[in-house]
Amino acid sequence: MKFRAKITSKSILELFILVSGTVARLAKVCVLRVCPDRLCFCPPGLLGEAQLWGEVRRGVFRHFCMEGVSEEFNEIYLELMSEHLARAVRNAGHASSLKLQLTNKRRPCLTVVVELASCPGHSRAMVHDLPVKVLPRRWWKECAEPRVPASDVSVSLPALKTLKSMVERMANVGDRVLVEANLNGNMNLSVETDMVTIKSYFKNLGNPPEAVLNVTKGKDPENMVQVRVDNRKLLLFFEGQQQINPTMALCNILSNTLLHLVLVHDDISLQYFIPAS
């Protein structure tokens, strides 16, 4: 098995730091799935818990080389502590490059090399050897991408900074937030207690083309589809995400069952699955 990758783009370095930090906030342990065309973050989630799935496509790396466990099963699954990776890459924002490599330092390690800009002709590097567990193939199915039924409604998200601010205020009022959306591009957030009700309205957000097709299937575009989720889990996802500046941000709702959030920035994507509470 072999794996080596290198990032030199400053903007991609910053995004990789944000993704690593998000994973660390949401899961103590993370499985790094190395595929021929992408790198996946798949924190093992328990049934009924919120789950994150992150992907970094091969195209963002200056160099990307891997050989899986075999020619037939050309992948590698590495289990590591999420915070270890987040700390290792945290200072890479001002670096000239970031290298990732599977190494053997008396035990399997993910070696992270942060090359720092220095005087002309000189360079400095910070090297972190992160212990990893190479998962056998019989455990791979536990790290598969979460599969969800087709959503009942899909709507574009408003500005993440605004959304985070609203969720923070609601978290101070109640433990659960009601998320509603329809096929006319409208979305509502609300929290209710015996003493007070707070509700935010977002209009004309737009729907992805495939969602609009549901109108022809007999669905009323004005009908609000809803799901109630844990406010803290929702807030955890938005911590720091406003810095990603995604090219696509979607909210998918499976009625009273699941909230599925999707952020995409070119070749980097994050999906967050929050079950109804």
Tab-separated table of C-alpha atoms in Angstrom:
chain	number	residue	atom	x	y	z
A	1	MET	CA	0.000	0.000	0.000
A	2	LYS	CA	1.204	3.484	-0.860
A	3	PHE	CA	-0.200	6.973	-0.505
A	4	ARG	CA	1.380	10.361	-1.156
A	5	ALA	CA	-0.327	13.674	-1.845
A	6	LYS	CA	0.708	17.304	-1.958
A	7	ILE	CA	-1.249	20.579	-1.896
A	8	THR	CA	0.421	23.829	-2.982
A	9	SER	CA	-2.546	26.150	-3.631
A	10	LYS	CA	-3.070	28.597	-0.747
A	11	SER	CA	-6.857	28.651	-1.179
A	12	ILE	CA	-7.026	24.841	-1.196
A	13	LEU	CA	-4.768	24.682	1.860
A	14	GLU	CA	-7.165	26.951	3.742
A	15	LEU	CA	-10.152	24.833	2.696
A	16	PHE	CA	-8.382	21.629	3.750
A	17	ILE	CA	-7.731	23.175	7.174
A	18	LEU	CA	-11.421	24.101	7.503
A	19	VAL	CA	-12.598	20.626	6.481
A	20	SER	CA	-10.178	18.965	8.929
A	21	GLY	CA	-11.354	21.271	11.712
A	22	THR	CA	-15.012	20.538	10.947
A	23	VAL	CA	-14.374	16.790	11.093
A	24	ALA	CA	-12.576	17.183	14.448
A	25	ARG	CA	-15.515	19.100	15.951
A	26	LEU	CA	-18.050	16.518	14.853
A	27	ALA	CA	-16.216	13.244	15.479
A	28	LYS	CA	-13.436	12.119	17.802
A	29	VAL	CA	-12.336	9.358	15.438
A	30	CYS	CA	-12.172	9.685	11.661
A	31	VAL	CA	-11.586	7.224	8.848
A	32	LEU	CA	-9.580	8.612	5.955
A	33	ARG	CA	-10.615	6.690	2.848
A	34	VAL	CA	-7.998	6.928	0.111
A	35	CYS	CA	-9.429	6.244	-3.364
A	36	PRO	CA	-7.779	6.595	-6.795
A	37	ASP	CA	-9.819	9.729	-7.571
A	38	ARG	CA	-10.472	11.290	-4.152
A	39	LEU	CA	-9.801	11.473	-0.433
A	40	CYS	CA	-12.830	10.939	1.819
A	41	PHE	CA	-13.416	11.850	5.455
A	42	CYS	CA	-15.868	9.363	6.899
A	43	PRO	CA	-16.270	9.655	10.659
A	44	PRO	CA	-17.912	6.452	11.892
A	45	GLY	CA	-21.388	7.440	13.082
A	46	LEU	CA	-23.697	5.555	15.389
A	47	LEU	CA	-27.251	4.810	14.383
A	48	GLY	CA	-29.374	7.846	15.158
A	49	GLU	CA	-26.389	10.194	15.408
A	50	ALA	CA	-25.455	13.048	13.091
A	51	GLN	CA	-22.938	12.015	10.425
A	52	LEU	CA	-20.468	13.907	8.262
A	53	TRP	CA	-19.095	12.909	4.873
A	54	GLY	CA	-16.328	14.983	3.298
A	55	GLU	CA	-14.633	14.587	-0.086
A	56	VAL	CA	-11.506	16.154	-1.546
A	57	ARG	CA	-11.224	15.309	-5.245
A	58	ARG	CA	-7.890	14.369	-6.747
A	59	GLY	CA	-7.836	17.514	-8.892
A	60	VAL	CA	-7.051	19.803	-5.918
A	61	PHE	CA	-3.722	18.083	-5.256
A	62	ARG	CA	-0.515	19.070	-7.023
A	63	HIS	CA	0.617	15.451	-6.671
A	64	PHE	CA	-1.517	12.432	-5.802
A	65	CYS	CA	-0.231	8.851	-5.855
A	66	MET	CA	-1.787	5.790	-4.262
A	67	GLU	CA	-1.791	2.001	-4.440
A	68	GLY	CA	-4.541	0.210	-2.553
A	69	VAL	CA	-4.558	-3.133	-0.781
A	70	SER	CA	-4.811	-4.927	-4.128
A	71	GLU	CA	-5.469	-4.286	-7.789
A	72	GLU	CA	-9.086	-5.389	-7.344
A	73	PHE	CA	-9.670	-3.420	-4.137
A	74	ASN	CA	-7.679	-0.303	-4.900
A	75	GLU	CA	-8.442	1.686	-1.742
A	76	ILE	CA	-6.923	2.317	1.699
A	77	TYR	CA	-8.854	2.967	4.925
A	78	LEU	CA	-6.953	4.728	7.708
A	79	GLU	CA	-8.474	5.282	11.142
A	80	LEU	CA	-7.022	8.155	13.176
A	81	MET	CA	-7.887	10.715	15.817
A	82	SER	CA	-9.587	13.655	14.098
A	83	GLU	CA	-8.048	16.251	16.404
A	84	HIS	CA	-4.529	14.987	15.620
A	85	LEU	CA	-5.030	15.730	11.928
A	86	ALA	CA	-6.693	19.085	12.605
A	87	ARG	CA	-3.794	20.188	14.829
A	88	ALA	CA	-1.187	19.004	12.335
A	89	VAL	CA	-2.600	21.052	9.437
A	90	ARG	CA	-3.761	24.043	11.501
A	91	ASN	CA	-0.649	26.117	10.753
A	92	ALA	CA	-0.546	25.273	7.056
A	93	GLY	CA	-2.486	28.390	6.039
A	94	HIS	CA	0.749	30.349	5.477
A	95	ALA	CA	2.765	27.362	4.260
A	96	SER	CA	4.132	26.866	0.771
A	97	SER	CA	2.844	23.284	0.672
A	98	LEU	CA	1.234	20.476	2.647
A	99	LYS	CA	2.257	16.847	2.139
A	100	LEU	CA	0.406	13.735	3.286
A	101	GLN	CA	2.072	10.324	3.177
A	102	LEU	CA	1.405	6.854	4.539
A	103	THR	CA	4.597	5.805	6.310
A	104	ASN	CA	5.865	3.113	8.649
A	105	LYS	CA	7.468	4.531	11.818
A	106	ARG	CA	7.510	1.232	13.738
A	107	ARG	CA	3.786	1.407	13.232
A	108	PRO	CA	1.595	2.787	10.413
A	109	CYS	CA	1.504	6.583	10.416
A	110	LEU	CA	0.041	9.354	8.335
A	111	THR	CA	2.988	11.722	8.045
A	112	VAL	CA	1.960	15.351	7.592
A	113	VAL	CA	4.684	17.710	6.358
A	114	VAL	CA	3.988	21.451	6.474
A	115	GLU	CA	6.602	23.283	4.400
A	116	LEU	CA	6.978	26.868	5.562
A	117	ALA	CA	8.061	29.744	3.376
A	118	SER	CA	11.479	31.055	4.425
A	119	CYS	CA	14.400	33.011	3.002
A	120	PRO	CA	15.169	32.469	-0.688
A	121	GLY	CA	16.954	29.160	-1.105
A	122	HIS	CA	15.949	27.951	2.339
A	123	SER	CA	12.890	26.170	3.664
A	124	ARG	CA	11.627	24.904	6.994
A	125	ALA	CA	9.253	22.052	7.591
A	126	MET	CA	7.105	20.847	10.452
A	127	VAL	CA	6.662	17.073	10.423
A	128	HIS	CA	3.842	15.304	12.266
A	129	ASP	CA	3.668	11.505	12.409
A	130	LEU	CA	0.051	10.657	13.213
A	131	PRO	CA	-0.568	7.045	14.328
A	132	VAL	CA	-3.187	5.328	12.177
A	133	LYS	CA	-4.894	1.973	12.075
A	134	VAL	CA	-5.076	0.400	8.627
A	135	LEU	CA	-8.553	-1.100	8.501
A	136	PRO	CA	-8.935	-4.600	7.019
A	137	ARG	CA	-11.318	-4.983	4.114
A	138	ARG	CA	-13.971	-6.703	6.246
A	139	TRP	CA	-14.504	-3.357	8.037
A	140	TRP	CA	-14.804	-1.210	4.919
A	141	LYS	CA	-18.572	-1.524	4.732
A	142	GLU	CA	-18.798	0.276	8.090
A	143	CYS	CA	-17.321	3.378	6.423
A	144	ALA	CA	-19.553	3.556	3.361
A	145	GLU	CA	-21.095	6.851	2.314
A	146	PRO	CA	-24.453	7.294	4.074
A	147	ARG	CA	-27.336	6.385	1.790
A	148	VAL	CA	-30.547	8.333	2.076
A	149	PRO	CA	-33.836	8.155	0.195
A	150	ALA	CA	-34.685	10.951	-2.229
A	151	SER	CA	-35.543	14.109	-0.301
A	152	ASP	CA	-39.047	15.535	-0.231
A	153	VAL	CA	-37.706	19.028	-0.870
A	154	SER	CA	-34.378	20.614	-1.752
A	155	VAL	CA	-33.655	24.327	-1.437
A	156	SER	CA	-30.569	26.523	-1.703
A	157	LEU	CA	-29.235	27.738	1.632
A	158	PRO	CA	-29.091	31.446	2.521
A	159	ALA	CA	-25.767	33.067	3.441
A	160	LEU	CA	-24.072	30.736	5.934
A	161	LYS	CA	-23.010	33.618	8.191
A	162	THR	CA	-26.640	34.755	8.491
A	163	LEU	CA	-27.833	31.202	9.045
A	164	LYS	CA	-25.260	30.573	11.776
A	165	SER	CA	-26.288	33.770	13.567
A	166	MET	CA	-29.948	32.709	13.538
A	167	VAL	CA	-29.190	29.206	14.802
A	168	GLU	CA	-27.013	30.625	17.610
A	169	ARG	CA	-29.868	32.820	18.815
A	170	MET	CA	-32.322	29.950	18.684
A	171	ALA	CA	-29.919	27.679	20.583
A	172	ASN	CA	-30.212	30.079	23.507
A	173	VAL	CA	-33.992	29.625	23.521
A	174	GLY	CA	-34.652	25.934	22.850
A	175	ASP	CA	-32.925	22.600	22.263
A	176	ARG	CA	-34.600	21.809	18.939
A	177	VAL	CA	-35.116	23.857	15.799
A	178	LEU	CA	-37.827	23.284	13.181
A	179	VAL	CA	-36.531	23.525	9.606
A	180	GLU	CA	-39.119	23.977	6.834
A	181	ALA	CA	-38.772	24.442	3.074
A	182	ASN	CA	-40.838	24.212	-0.102
A	183	LEU	CA	-40.417	23.964	-3.859
A	184	ASN	CA	-40.922	27.706	-4.291
A	185	GLY	CA	-37.516	28.353	-2.749
A	186	ASN	CA	-38.756	29.358	0.694
A	187	MET	CA	-37.230	28.227	3.971
A	188	ASN	CA	-38.153	28.841	7.618
A	189	LEU	CA	-36.328	28.235	10.885
A	190	SER	CA	-38.214	28.315	14.171
A	191	VAL	CA	-37.889	27.425	17.825
A	192	GLU	CA	-40.763	27.314	20.280
A	193	THR	CA	-41.086	27.128	24.054
A	194	ASP	CA	-43.953	27.681	26.489
A	195	MET	CA	-42.879	31.306	26.818
A	196	VAL	CA	-41.700	32.403	23.367
A	197	THR	CA	-41.611	31.539	19.676
A	198	ILE	CA	-38.875	32.732	17.315
A	199	LYS	CA	-39.211	32.259	13.564
A	200	SER	CA	-37.008	33.361	10.656
A	201	TYR	CA	-38.213	33.485	7.051
A	202	PHE	CA	-36.047	33.182	3.939
A	203	LYS	CA	-37.691	33.849	0.571
A	204	ASN	CA	-36.725	33.192	-3.056
A	205	LEU	CA	-33.681	31.067	-2.246
A	206	GLY	CA	-34.175	28.929	-5.311
A	207	ASN	CA	-34.337	25.167	-5.817
A	208	PRO	CA	-31.960	22.933	-7.768
A	209	PRO	CA	-33.384	21.902	-11.178
A	210	GLU	CA	-33.945	18.281	-10.149
A	211	ALA	CA	-36.046	19.423	-7.166
A	212	VAL	CA	-38.284	21.567	-9.357
A	213	LEU	CA	-39.123	18.464	-11.394
A	214	ASN	CA	-41.068	17.220	-8.380
A	215	VAL	CA	-43.751	19.821	-9.208
A	216	THR	CA	-44.721	17.676	-12.191
A	217	LYS	CA	-45.135	14.690	-9.874
A	218	GLY	CA	-48.195	16.175	-8.239
A	219	LYS	CA	-46.467	17.983	-5.377
A	220	ASP	CA	-47.800	21.371	-4.326
A	221	PRO	CA	-44.842	23.813	-4.543
A	222	GLU	CA	-46.288	25.848	-1.655
A	223	ASN	CA	-46.397	22.870	0.696
A	224	MET	CA	-43.810	23.214	3.496
A	225	VAL	CA	-41.848	20.058	4.277
A	226	GLN	CA	-40.432	20.027	7.794
A	227	VAL	CA	-38.036	18.280	10.141
A	228	ARG	CA	-37.126	19.073	13.745
A	229	VAL	CA	-33.459	18.597	14.711
A	230	ASP	CA	-31.107	19.116	17.641
A	231	ASN	CA	-29.991	22.753	17.652
A	232	ARG	CA	-26.483	21.967	18.921
A	233	LYS	CA	-25.812	19.474	16.128
A	234	LEU	CA	-26.926	22.005	13.557
A	235	LEU	CA	-24.757	24.730	15.079
A	236	LEU	CA	-21.692	22.466	15.148
A	237	PHE	CA	-21.823	22.151	11.389
A	238	PHE	CA	-22.029	25.895	10.757
A	239	GLU	CA	-19.046	26.703	12.997
A	240	GLY	CA	-16.450	28.016	10.550
A	241	GLN	CA	-18.355	27.006	7.416
A	242	GLN	CA	-19.073	30.618	6.394
A	243	GLN	CA	-15.363	30.859	5.529
A	244	ILE	CA	-15.664	28.113	2.913
A	245	ASN	CA	-17.693	30.340	0.585
A	246	PRO	CA	-19.285	27.374	-1.217
A	247	THR	CA	-20.257	27.516	-4.879
A	248	MET	CA	-23.298	25.397	-3.984
A	249	ALA	CA	-25.063	25.076	-0.628
A	250	LEU	CA	-28.208	22.951	-0.345
A	251	CYS	CA	-30.689	21.960	2.320
A	252	ASN	CA	-32.465	18.649	1.646
A	253	ILE	CA	-35.333	17.539	3.871
A	254	LEU	CA	-36.865	14.108	4.231
A	255	SER	CA	-40.145	14.875	6.005
A	256	ASN	CA	-39.879	14.431	9.785
A	257	THR	CA	-36.930	12.080	9.253
A	258	LEU	CA	-33.693	13.734	8.137
A	259	LEU	CA	-31.979	17.049	7.452
A	260	HIS	CA	-29.254	16.702	4.826
A	261	LEU	CA	-26.947	19.689	4.262
A	262	VAL	CA	-24.545	19.881	1.315
A	263	LEU	CA	-21.702	22.350	0.759
A	264	VAL	CA	-19.605	22.251	-2.413
A	265	HIS	CA	-16.595	24.370	-3.327
A	266	ASP	CA	-15.206	23.196	-6.661
A	267	ASP	CA	-13.581	19.806	-5.894
A	268	ILE	CA	-14.229	19.853	-2.138
A	269	SER	CA	-17.582	18.894	-0.652
A	270	LEU	CA	-19.144	18.361	2.768
A	271	GLN	CA	-22.372	16.539	3.546
A	272	TYR	CA	-23.969	16.553	6.982
A	273	PHE	CA	-26.802	14.214	7.938
A	274	ILE	CA	-28.862	15.135	11.028
A	275	PRO	CA	-31.667	12.737	12.022
A	276	ALA	CA	-34.952	14.109	13.341
A	277	SER	CA	-35.127	14.510	17.104
